[in-house]
Short mmCIF file of C-alpha atoms and ligand atoms in Angstrom, two decimals:
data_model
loop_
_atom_site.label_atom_id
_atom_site.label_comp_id
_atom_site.label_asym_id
_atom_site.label_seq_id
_atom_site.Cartn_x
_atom_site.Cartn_y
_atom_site.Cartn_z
CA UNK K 18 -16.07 33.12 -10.11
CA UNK K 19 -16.75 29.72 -8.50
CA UNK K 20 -18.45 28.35 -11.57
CA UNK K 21 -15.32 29.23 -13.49
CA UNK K 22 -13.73 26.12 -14.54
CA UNK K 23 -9.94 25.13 -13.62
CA UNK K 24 -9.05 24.89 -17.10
CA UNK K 25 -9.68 28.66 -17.26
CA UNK K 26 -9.75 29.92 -13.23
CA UNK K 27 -5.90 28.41 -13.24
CA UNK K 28 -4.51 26.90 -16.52
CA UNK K 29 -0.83 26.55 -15.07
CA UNK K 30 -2.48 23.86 -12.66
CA UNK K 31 -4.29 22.12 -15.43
CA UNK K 32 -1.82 21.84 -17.49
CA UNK K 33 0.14 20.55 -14.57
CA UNK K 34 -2.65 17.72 -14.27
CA UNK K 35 -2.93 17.08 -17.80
CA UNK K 36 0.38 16.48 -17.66
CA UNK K 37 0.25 14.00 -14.86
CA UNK K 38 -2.58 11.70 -16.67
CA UNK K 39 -0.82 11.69 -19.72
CA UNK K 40 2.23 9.91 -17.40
CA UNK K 41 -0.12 8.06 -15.81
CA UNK K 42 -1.24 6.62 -19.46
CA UNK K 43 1.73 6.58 -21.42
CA UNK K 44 3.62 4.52 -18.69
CA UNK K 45 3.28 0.94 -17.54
CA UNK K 46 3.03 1.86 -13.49
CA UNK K 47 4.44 -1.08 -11.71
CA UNK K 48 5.00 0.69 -7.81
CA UNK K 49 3.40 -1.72 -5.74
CA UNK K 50 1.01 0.62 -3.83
CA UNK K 51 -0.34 2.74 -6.67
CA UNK K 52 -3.14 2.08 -8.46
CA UNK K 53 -5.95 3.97 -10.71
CA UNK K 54 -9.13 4.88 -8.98
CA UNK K 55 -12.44 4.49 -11.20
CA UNK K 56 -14.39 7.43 -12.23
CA UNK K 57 -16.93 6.94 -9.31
CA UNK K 58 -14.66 7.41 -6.31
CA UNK K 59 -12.78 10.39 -8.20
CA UNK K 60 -15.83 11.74 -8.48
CA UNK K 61 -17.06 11.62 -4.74
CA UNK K 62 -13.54 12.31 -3.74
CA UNK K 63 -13.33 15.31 -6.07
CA UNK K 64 -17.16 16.53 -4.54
CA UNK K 65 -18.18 19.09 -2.54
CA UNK K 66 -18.09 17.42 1.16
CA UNK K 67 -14.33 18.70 0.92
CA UNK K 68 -16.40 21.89 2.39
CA UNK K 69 -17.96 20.24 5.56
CA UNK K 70 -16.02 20.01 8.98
CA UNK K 71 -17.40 17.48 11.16
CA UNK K 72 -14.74 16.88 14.47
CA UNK K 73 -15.96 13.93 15.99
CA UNK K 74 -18.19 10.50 15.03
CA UNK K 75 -21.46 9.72 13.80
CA UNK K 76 -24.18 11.02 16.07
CA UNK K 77 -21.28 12.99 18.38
CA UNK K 78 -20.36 16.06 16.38
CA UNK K 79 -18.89 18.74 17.68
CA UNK K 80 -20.40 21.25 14.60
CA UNK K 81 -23.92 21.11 13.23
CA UNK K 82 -24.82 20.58 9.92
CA UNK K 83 -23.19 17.26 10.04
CA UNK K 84 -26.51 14.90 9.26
CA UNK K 85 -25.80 14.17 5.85
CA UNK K 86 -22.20 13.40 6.57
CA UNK K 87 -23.23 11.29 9.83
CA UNK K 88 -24.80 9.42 6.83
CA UNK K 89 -22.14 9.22 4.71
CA UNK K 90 -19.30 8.04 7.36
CA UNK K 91 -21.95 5.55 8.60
CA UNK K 92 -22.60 4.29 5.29
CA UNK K 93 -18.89 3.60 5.10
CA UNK K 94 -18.44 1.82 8.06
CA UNK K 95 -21.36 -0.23 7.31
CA UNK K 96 -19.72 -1.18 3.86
CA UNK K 97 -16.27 -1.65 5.25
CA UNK K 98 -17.67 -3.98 8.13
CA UNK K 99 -19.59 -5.94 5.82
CA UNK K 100 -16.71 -6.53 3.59
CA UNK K 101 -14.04 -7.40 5.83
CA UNK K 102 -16.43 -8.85 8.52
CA UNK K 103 -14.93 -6.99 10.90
CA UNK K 104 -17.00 -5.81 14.79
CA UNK K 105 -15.59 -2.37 14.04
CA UNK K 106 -14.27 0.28 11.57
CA UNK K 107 -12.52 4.00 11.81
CA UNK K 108 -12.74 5.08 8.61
CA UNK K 109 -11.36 8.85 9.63
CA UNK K 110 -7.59 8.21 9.15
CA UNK K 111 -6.50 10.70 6.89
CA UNK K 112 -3.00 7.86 5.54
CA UNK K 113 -2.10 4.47 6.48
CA UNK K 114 0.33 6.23 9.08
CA UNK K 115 -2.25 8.12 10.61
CA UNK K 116 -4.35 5.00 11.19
CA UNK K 117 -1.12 3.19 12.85
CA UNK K 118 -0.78 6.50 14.72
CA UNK K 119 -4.43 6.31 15.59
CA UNK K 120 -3.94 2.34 16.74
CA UNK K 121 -0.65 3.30 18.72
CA UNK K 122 -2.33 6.36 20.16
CA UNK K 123 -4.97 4.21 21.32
CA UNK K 124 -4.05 1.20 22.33
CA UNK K 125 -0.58 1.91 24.12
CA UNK K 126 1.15 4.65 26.08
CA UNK K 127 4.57 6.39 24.95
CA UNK K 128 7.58 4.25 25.61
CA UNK K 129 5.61 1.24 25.49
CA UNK K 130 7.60 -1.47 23.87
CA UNK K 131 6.07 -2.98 20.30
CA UNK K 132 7.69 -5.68 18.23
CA UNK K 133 7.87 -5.03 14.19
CA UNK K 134 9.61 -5.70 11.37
CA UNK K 135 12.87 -4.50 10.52
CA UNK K 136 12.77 -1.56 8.49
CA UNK K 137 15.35 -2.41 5.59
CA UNK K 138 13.69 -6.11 5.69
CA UNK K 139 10.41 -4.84 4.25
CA UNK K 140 8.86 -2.86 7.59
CA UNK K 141 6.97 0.51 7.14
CA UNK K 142 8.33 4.12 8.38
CA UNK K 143 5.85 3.51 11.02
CA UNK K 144 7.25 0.48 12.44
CA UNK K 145 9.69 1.90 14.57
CA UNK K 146 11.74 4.37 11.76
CA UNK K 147 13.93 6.54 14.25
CA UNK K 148 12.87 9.27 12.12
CA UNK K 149 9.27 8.64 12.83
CA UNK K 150 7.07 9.70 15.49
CA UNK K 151 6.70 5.86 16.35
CA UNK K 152 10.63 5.47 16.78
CA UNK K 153 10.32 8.52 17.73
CA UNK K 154 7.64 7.51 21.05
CA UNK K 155 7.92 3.97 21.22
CA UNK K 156 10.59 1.63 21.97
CA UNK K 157 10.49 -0.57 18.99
CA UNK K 158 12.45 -3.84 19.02
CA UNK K 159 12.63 -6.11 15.55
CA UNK K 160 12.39 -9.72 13.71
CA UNK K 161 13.53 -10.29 10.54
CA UNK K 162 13.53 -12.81 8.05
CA UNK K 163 15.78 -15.66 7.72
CA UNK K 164 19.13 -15.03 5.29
CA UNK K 165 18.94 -18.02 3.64
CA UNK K 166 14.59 -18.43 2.74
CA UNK K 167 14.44 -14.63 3.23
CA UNK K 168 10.80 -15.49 4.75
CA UNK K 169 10.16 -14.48 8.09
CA UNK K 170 11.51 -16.85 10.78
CA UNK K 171 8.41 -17.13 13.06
CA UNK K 172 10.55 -19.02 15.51
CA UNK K 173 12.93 -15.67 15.96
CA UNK K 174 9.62 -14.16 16.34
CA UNK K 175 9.08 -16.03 19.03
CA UNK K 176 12.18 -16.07 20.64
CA UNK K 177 12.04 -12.39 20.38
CA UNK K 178 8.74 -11.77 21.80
CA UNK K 179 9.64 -14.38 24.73
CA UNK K 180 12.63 -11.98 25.84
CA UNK K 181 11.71 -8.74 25.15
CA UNK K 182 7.75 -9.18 25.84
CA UNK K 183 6.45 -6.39 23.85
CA UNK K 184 3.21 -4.96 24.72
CA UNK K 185 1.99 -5.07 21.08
CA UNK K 186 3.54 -7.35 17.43
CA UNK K 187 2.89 -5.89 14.43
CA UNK K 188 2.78 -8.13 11.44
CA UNK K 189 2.03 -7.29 7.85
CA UNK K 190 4.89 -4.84 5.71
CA UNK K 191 5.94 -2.67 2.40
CA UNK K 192 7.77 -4.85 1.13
CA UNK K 193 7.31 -8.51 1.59
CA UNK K 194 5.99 -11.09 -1.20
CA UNK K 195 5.06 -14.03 0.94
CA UNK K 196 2.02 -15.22 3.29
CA UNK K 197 2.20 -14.67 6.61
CA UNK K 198 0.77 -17.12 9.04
CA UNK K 199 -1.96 -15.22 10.91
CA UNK K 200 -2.46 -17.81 13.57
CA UNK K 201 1.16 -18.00 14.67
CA UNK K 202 1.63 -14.28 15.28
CA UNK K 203 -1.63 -14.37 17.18
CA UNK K 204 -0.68 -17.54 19.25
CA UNK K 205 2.79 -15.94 19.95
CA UNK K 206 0.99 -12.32 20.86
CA UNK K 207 -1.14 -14.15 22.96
CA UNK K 208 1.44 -16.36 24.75
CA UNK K 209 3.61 -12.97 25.50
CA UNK K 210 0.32 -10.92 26.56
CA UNK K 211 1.14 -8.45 23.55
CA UNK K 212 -1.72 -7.01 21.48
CA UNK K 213 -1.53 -8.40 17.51
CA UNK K 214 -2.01 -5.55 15.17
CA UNK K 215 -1.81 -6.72 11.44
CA UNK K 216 -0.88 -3.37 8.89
CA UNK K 217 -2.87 -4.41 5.87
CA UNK K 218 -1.84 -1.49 4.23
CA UNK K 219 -0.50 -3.15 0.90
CA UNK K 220 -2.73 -6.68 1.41
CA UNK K 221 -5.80 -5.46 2.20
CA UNK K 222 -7.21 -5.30 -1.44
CA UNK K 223 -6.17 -8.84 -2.07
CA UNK K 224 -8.04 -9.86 1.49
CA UNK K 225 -10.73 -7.84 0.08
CA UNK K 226 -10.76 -10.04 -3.13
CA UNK K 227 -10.35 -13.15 -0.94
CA UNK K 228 -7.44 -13.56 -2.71
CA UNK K 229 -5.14 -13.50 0.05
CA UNK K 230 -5.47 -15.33 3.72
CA UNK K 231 -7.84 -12.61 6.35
CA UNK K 232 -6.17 -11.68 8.96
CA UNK K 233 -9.03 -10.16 10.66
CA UNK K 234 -10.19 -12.84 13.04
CA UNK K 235 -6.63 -13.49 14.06
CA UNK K 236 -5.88 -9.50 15.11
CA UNK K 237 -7.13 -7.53 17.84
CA UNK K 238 -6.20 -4.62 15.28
CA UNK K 239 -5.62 -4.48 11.36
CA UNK K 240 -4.88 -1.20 9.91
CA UNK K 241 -5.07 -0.34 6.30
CA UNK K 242 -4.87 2.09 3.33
CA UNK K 243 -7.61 2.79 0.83
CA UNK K 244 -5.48 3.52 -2.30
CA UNK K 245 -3.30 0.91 -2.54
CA UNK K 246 -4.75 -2.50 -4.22
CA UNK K 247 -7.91 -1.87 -2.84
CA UNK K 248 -8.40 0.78 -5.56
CA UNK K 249 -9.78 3.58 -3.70
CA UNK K 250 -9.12 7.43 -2.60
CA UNK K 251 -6.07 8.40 -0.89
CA UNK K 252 -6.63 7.01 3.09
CA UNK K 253 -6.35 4.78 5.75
CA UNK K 254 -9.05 2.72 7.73
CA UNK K 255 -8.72 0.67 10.99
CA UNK K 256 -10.83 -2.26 11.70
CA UNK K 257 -10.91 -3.98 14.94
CA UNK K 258 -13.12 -6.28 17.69
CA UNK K 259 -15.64 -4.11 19.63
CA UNK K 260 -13.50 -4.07 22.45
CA UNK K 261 -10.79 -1.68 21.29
CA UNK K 262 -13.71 0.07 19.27
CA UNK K 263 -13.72 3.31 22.10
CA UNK K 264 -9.98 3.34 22.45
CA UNK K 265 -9.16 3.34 18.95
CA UNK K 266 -11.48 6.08 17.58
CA UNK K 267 -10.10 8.40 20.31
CA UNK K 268 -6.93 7.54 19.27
CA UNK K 269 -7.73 8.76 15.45
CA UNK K 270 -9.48 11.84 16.86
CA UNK K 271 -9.05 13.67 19.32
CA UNK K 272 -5.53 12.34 19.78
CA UNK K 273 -3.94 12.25 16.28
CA UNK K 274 -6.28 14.22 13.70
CA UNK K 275 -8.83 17.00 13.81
CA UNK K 276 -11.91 16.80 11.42
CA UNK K 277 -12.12 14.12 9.05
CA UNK K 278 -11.78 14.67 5.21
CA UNK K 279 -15.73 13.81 4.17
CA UNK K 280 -14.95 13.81 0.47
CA UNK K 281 -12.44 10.99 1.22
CA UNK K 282 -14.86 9.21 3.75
CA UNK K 283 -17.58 9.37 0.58
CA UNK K 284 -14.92 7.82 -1.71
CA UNK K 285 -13.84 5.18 0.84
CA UNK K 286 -17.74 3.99 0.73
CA UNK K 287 -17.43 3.89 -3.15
CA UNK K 288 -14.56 1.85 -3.04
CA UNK K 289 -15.99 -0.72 -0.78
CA UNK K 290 -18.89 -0.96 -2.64
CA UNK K 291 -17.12 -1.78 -5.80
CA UNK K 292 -14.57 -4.23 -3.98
CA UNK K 293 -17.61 -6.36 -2.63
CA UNK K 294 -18.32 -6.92 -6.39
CA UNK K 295 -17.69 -10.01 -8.27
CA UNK K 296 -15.57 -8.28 -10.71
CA UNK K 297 -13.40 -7.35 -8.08
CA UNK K 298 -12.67 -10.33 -6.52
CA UNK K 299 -11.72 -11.68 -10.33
CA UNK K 300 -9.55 -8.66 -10.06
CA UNK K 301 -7.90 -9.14 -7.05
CA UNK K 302 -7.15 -12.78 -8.67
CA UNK K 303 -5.57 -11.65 -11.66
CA UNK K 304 -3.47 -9.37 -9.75
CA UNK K 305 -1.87 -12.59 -7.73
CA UNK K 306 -1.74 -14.53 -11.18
CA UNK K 307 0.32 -11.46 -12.55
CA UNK K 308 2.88 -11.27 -9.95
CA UNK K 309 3.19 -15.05 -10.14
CA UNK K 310 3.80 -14.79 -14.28
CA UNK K 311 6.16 -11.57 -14.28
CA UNK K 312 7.99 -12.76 -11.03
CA UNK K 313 8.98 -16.26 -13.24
CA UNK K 314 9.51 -14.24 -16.40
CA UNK K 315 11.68 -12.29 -14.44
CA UNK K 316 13.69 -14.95 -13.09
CA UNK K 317 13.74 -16.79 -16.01
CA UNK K 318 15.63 -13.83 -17.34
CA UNK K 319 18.64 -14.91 -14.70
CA UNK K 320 17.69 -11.88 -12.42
CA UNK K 321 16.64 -12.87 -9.10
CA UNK K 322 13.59 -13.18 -6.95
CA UNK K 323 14.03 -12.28 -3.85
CA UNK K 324 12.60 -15.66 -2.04
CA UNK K 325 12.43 -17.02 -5.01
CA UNK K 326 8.85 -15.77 -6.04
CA UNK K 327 5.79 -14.07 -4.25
CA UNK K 328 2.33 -15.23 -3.03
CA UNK K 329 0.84 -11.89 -3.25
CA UNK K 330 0.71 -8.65 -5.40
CA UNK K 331 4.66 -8.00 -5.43
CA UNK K 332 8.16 -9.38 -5.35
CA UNK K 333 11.75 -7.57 -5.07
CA UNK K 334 14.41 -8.17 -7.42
CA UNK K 335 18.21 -8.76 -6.58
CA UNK K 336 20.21 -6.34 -8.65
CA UNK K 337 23.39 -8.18 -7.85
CA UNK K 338 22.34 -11.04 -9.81
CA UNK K 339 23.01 -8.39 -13.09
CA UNK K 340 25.13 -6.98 -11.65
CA UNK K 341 27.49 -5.97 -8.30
CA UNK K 342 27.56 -2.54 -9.46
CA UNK K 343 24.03 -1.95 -10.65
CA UNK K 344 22.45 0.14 -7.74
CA UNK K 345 18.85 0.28 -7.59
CA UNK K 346 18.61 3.88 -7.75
CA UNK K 347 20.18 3.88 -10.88
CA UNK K 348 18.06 0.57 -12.21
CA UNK K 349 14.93 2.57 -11.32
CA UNK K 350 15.63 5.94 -13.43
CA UNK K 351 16.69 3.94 -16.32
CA UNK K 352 13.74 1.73 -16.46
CA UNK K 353 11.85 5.18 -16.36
CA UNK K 354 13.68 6.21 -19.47
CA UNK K 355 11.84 3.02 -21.35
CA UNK K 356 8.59 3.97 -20.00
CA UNK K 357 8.37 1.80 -16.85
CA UNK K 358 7.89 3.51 -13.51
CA UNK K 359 8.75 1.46 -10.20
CA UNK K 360 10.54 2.15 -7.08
CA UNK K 361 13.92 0.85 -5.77
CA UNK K 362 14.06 -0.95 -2.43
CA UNK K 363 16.45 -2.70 -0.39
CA UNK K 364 16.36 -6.21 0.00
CA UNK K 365 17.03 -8.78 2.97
CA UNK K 366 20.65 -7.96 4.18
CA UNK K 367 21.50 -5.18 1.39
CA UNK K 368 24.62 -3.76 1.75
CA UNK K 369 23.24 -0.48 0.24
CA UNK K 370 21.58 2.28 2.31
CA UNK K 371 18.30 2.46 1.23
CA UNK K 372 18.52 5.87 -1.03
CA UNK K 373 20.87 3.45 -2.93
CA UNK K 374 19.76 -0.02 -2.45
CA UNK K 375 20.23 -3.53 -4.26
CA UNK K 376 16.86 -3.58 -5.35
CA UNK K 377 13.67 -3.30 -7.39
CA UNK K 378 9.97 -3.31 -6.32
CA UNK K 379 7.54 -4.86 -9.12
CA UNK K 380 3.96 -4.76 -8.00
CA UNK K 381 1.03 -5.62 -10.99
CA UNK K 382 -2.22 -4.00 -8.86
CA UNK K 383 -2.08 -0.67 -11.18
CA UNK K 384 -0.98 -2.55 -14.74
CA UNK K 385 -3.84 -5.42 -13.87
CA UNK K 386 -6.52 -2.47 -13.42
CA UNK K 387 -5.49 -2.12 -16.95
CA UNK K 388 -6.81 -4.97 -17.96
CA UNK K 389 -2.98 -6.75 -18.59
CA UNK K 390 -3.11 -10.39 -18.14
CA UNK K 391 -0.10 -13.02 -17.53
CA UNK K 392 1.33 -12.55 -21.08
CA UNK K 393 1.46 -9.04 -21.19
CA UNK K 394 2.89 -8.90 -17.85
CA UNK K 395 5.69 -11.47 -18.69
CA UNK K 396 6.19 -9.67 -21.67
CA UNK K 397 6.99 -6.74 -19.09
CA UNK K 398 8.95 -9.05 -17.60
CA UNK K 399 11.13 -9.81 -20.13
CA UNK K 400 11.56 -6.41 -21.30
CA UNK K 401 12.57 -4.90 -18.32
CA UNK K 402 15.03 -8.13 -17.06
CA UNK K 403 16.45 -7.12 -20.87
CA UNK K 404 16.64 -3.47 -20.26
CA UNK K 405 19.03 -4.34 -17.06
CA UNK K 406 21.16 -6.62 -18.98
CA UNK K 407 21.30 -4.53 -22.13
CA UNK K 408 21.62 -1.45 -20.36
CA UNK K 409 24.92 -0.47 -22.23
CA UNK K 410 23.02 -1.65 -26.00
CA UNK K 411 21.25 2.21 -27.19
CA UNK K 412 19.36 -1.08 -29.83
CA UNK K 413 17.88 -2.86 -26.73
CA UNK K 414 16.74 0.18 -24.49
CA UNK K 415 15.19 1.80 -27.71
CA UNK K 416 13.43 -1.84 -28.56
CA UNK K 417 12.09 -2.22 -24.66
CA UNK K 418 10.54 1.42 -24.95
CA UNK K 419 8.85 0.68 -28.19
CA UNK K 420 7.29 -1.99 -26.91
CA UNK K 421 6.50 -0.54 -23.49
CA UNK K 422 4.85 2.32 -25.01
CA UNK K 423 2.97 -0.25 -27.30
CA UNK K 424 1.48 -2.06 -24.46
CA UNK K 425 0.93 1.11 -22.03
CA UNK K 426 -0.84 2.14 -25.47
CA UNK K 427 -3.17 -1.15 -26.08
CA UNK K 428 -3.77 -1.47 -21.82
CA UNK K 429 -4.04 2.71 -20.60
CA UNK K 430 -5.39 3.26 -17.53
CA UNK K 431 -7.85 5.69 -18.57
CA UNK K 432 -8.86 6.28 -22.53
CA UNK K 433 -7.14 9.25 -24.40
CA UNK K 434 -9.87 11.95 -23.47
CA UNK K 435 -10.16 11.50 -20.12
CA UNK K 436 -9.94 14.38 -18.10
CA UNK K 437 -6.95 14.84 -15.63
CA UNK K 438 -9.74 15.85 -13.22
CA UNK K 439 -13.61 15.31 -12.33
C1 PLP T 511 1.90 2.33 2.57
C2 PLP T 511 2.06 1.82 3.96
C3 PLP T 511 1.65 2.58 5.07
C4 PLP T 511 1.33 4.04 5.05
O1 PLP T 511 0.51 4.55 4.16
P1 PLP T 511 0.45 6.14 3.86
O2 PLP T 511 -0.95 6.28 3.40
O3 PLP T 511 1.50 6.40 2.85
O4 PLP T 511 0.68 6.87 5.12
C5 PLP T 511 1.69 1.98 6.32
N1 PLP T 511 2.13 0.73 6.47
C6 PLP T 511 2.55 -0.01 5.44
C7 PLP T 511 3.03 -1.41 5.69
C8 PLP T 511 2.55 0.52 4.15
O5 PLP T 511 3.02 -0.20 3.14
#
């Protein structure tokens, strides 16, 4: 019975997953923190360490049988260290929120006061979301950027921080197409006594890559995900100085997880293997180069760029710019129905809630993994800025999802007989 394969132990779910990587193919994916994981980390994420509990670290186990996975999480943190050149790494968190849980956990005490981003200006769930266990615990006060650059105004951060002194900052967002400036958040955090903890979560593929400034010897704490540019399994990771080394891994476990997912550890270590490549730092170039291309196609389309372009791997659109009406809810599901899949946002000072919002979120890590380049990208561009406009013309929605389905076609993700599954 175990040897029986899914397609014939459960068809209904294979079919279900067929279904899925024929989506994932026939669709140019453009939502900023997706991407398609190579063959190699599906495999050691699809592999039978899903079996193995193993509460606790490397060498402290609190069930035996755990050498061969003490040699697999080690061999991650030794990759992950080595690539980010970073004193210390958790590689347990089971999501990005868990490893801000972890680092919150940790580091402060309930009702501690931190310092983020606001929430509808490009800050995570985690950053303070009332509906989150960190609104939820911690008193979270917020900066924001500035109405007319819509780039964060690092003297409000100050200012901020100065009155309110906050016992940690947290820099680094969801939604946010410009640099940040490391050293400043760090020289503020210090001035204020406040911990710095960068969230990395949708960056850290591009610092990776060096294709993006490294905030690691600026933080005391940067917290990631795995499957976001960085290309690997579904996770997060937490890397940090020696001295918060102890505190943080308690926070992770015992204090916000049980036993770590080992097939996910594996994967992690197969993903930092193949981001210490060459070919993935040419990767992590292309993906900047592509967000640079189909940001200006966009705008040169008369919809605009929130900022006025991006530095990194994504940029938000203005939906008022085609028009006042044009939600981006509505924007989203019909640039579905010509074959490209993104995600509405709000921007800077939307008047929208956010389950309606006034904008779109166009991130090029997934289509660059499939090998697109600036001209298919602005191409993309073009199509979709035309979609929007046209959105009335049944001639120009059936032309844009020709042509999307062309290039999805000539750039899939994975070729037509791949399996949905390893
Ligand atoms: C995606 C993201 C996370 C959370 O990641 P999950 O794995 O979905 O929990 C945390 N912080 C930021 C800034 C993110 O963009």
């Amino acid at each position: 019975m175990f040897g029986t394969p899914l397609s014939e132990s459960d068809p209904q779910m294979e079919a279900l997953i067929n279904r899925d990587v024929e989506r994932q193919r026939t669709h140019v994916q453009l939502i900023a923190s997706e991407n398609f994981v190579s063959r190699a980390v599906m495999q050691a994420s699809g592999s039978v360490l899903t079996n193995k509990y193993s509460e606790g670290y490397p060498g402290k186990r609190y069930y035996e049988g755990c050498e061969i996975v003490d040699e697999i999480e080690s061999l991650a943190i030794e990759r992950a260290k080595a690539l980010f050149g970073a004193e210390h790494a958790n590689v347990q968190a089971h999501s990005g929120a868990q490893a801000n849980m972890g680092v919150y956990y940790g580091l402060l005490k309930p009702g501690d006061k931190i310092l983020g981003m606001r929430l509808d200006q490009g800050g995570h769930l985690t950053h303070g979301s009332p509906v989150n266990f960190s609104g939820i615990l911690y008193d979270f006060v917020s900066y924001g950027v500035d109405p007319e650059t819509e780039v964060v105004d690092m003297d409000q951060v100050a200012e901020i921080a100065r009155a309110e002194h906050p016992k940690m900052i947290v820099a680094g967002y969801s939604a946010y197409s410009r640099i940040l400036d490391w050293a400043r958040f760090r020289e503020i955090a210090d001035e204020v006594g406040a911990l710095l903890m960068v969230d990395a979560a949708h960056i850290i593929g591009l610092i990776a890559g060096r294709a993006h400034p490294d905030p690691i010897p600026h933080a005391h704490v940067v917290t990631a995900t795995t499957h976001k540019a960085l290309r690997g399994p579904r996770g997060g990771m937490i890397l940090s100085t020696a001295e918060h080394a102890a505190a943080i891994d308690k926070g992770v476990f015992p204090n916000a997880q049980g036993g770590p997912l080992n097939n996910h550890i594996a994967a992690k270590a197969v993903c930092y293997a193949e981001a210490s490549t060459h070919q993935y730092r040419a990767y992590a170039a292309q993906i900047v180069a592509n967000a640079a291309a189909m940001a200006a196609a966009v705008a040169g389309e008369g919809v605009r760029v929130v900022s006025g372009g991006t530095d990194n791997h994504l940029f938000l659109v203005d939906l008022r710019s085609v028009d006042d009406d044009l939600t981006g809810k509505d924007a989203a599901r019909l640039l579905s129905s010509v074959g490209i899949t993104l995600n509405f946002n709000t921007i800077p000072f939307d008047p929208r809630p956010p389950y309606r919002a006034s904008g779109l979120r166009i991130g090029t890590p997934a289509a660059t993994t499939c090998g697109m380049k600036e001209s298919e990208v602005a191409e993309v561009g073009r199509l979709l800025a035309g979609a929007l406009r046209g959105r009335s013309d049944a001639r120009v929605l059936e032309h844009a999802r020709q042509r999307i389905g062309e290039l999805a076609e000539a750039f899939p993700a994975y070729p037509p007989d791949f399996p949905g599954h390893v």
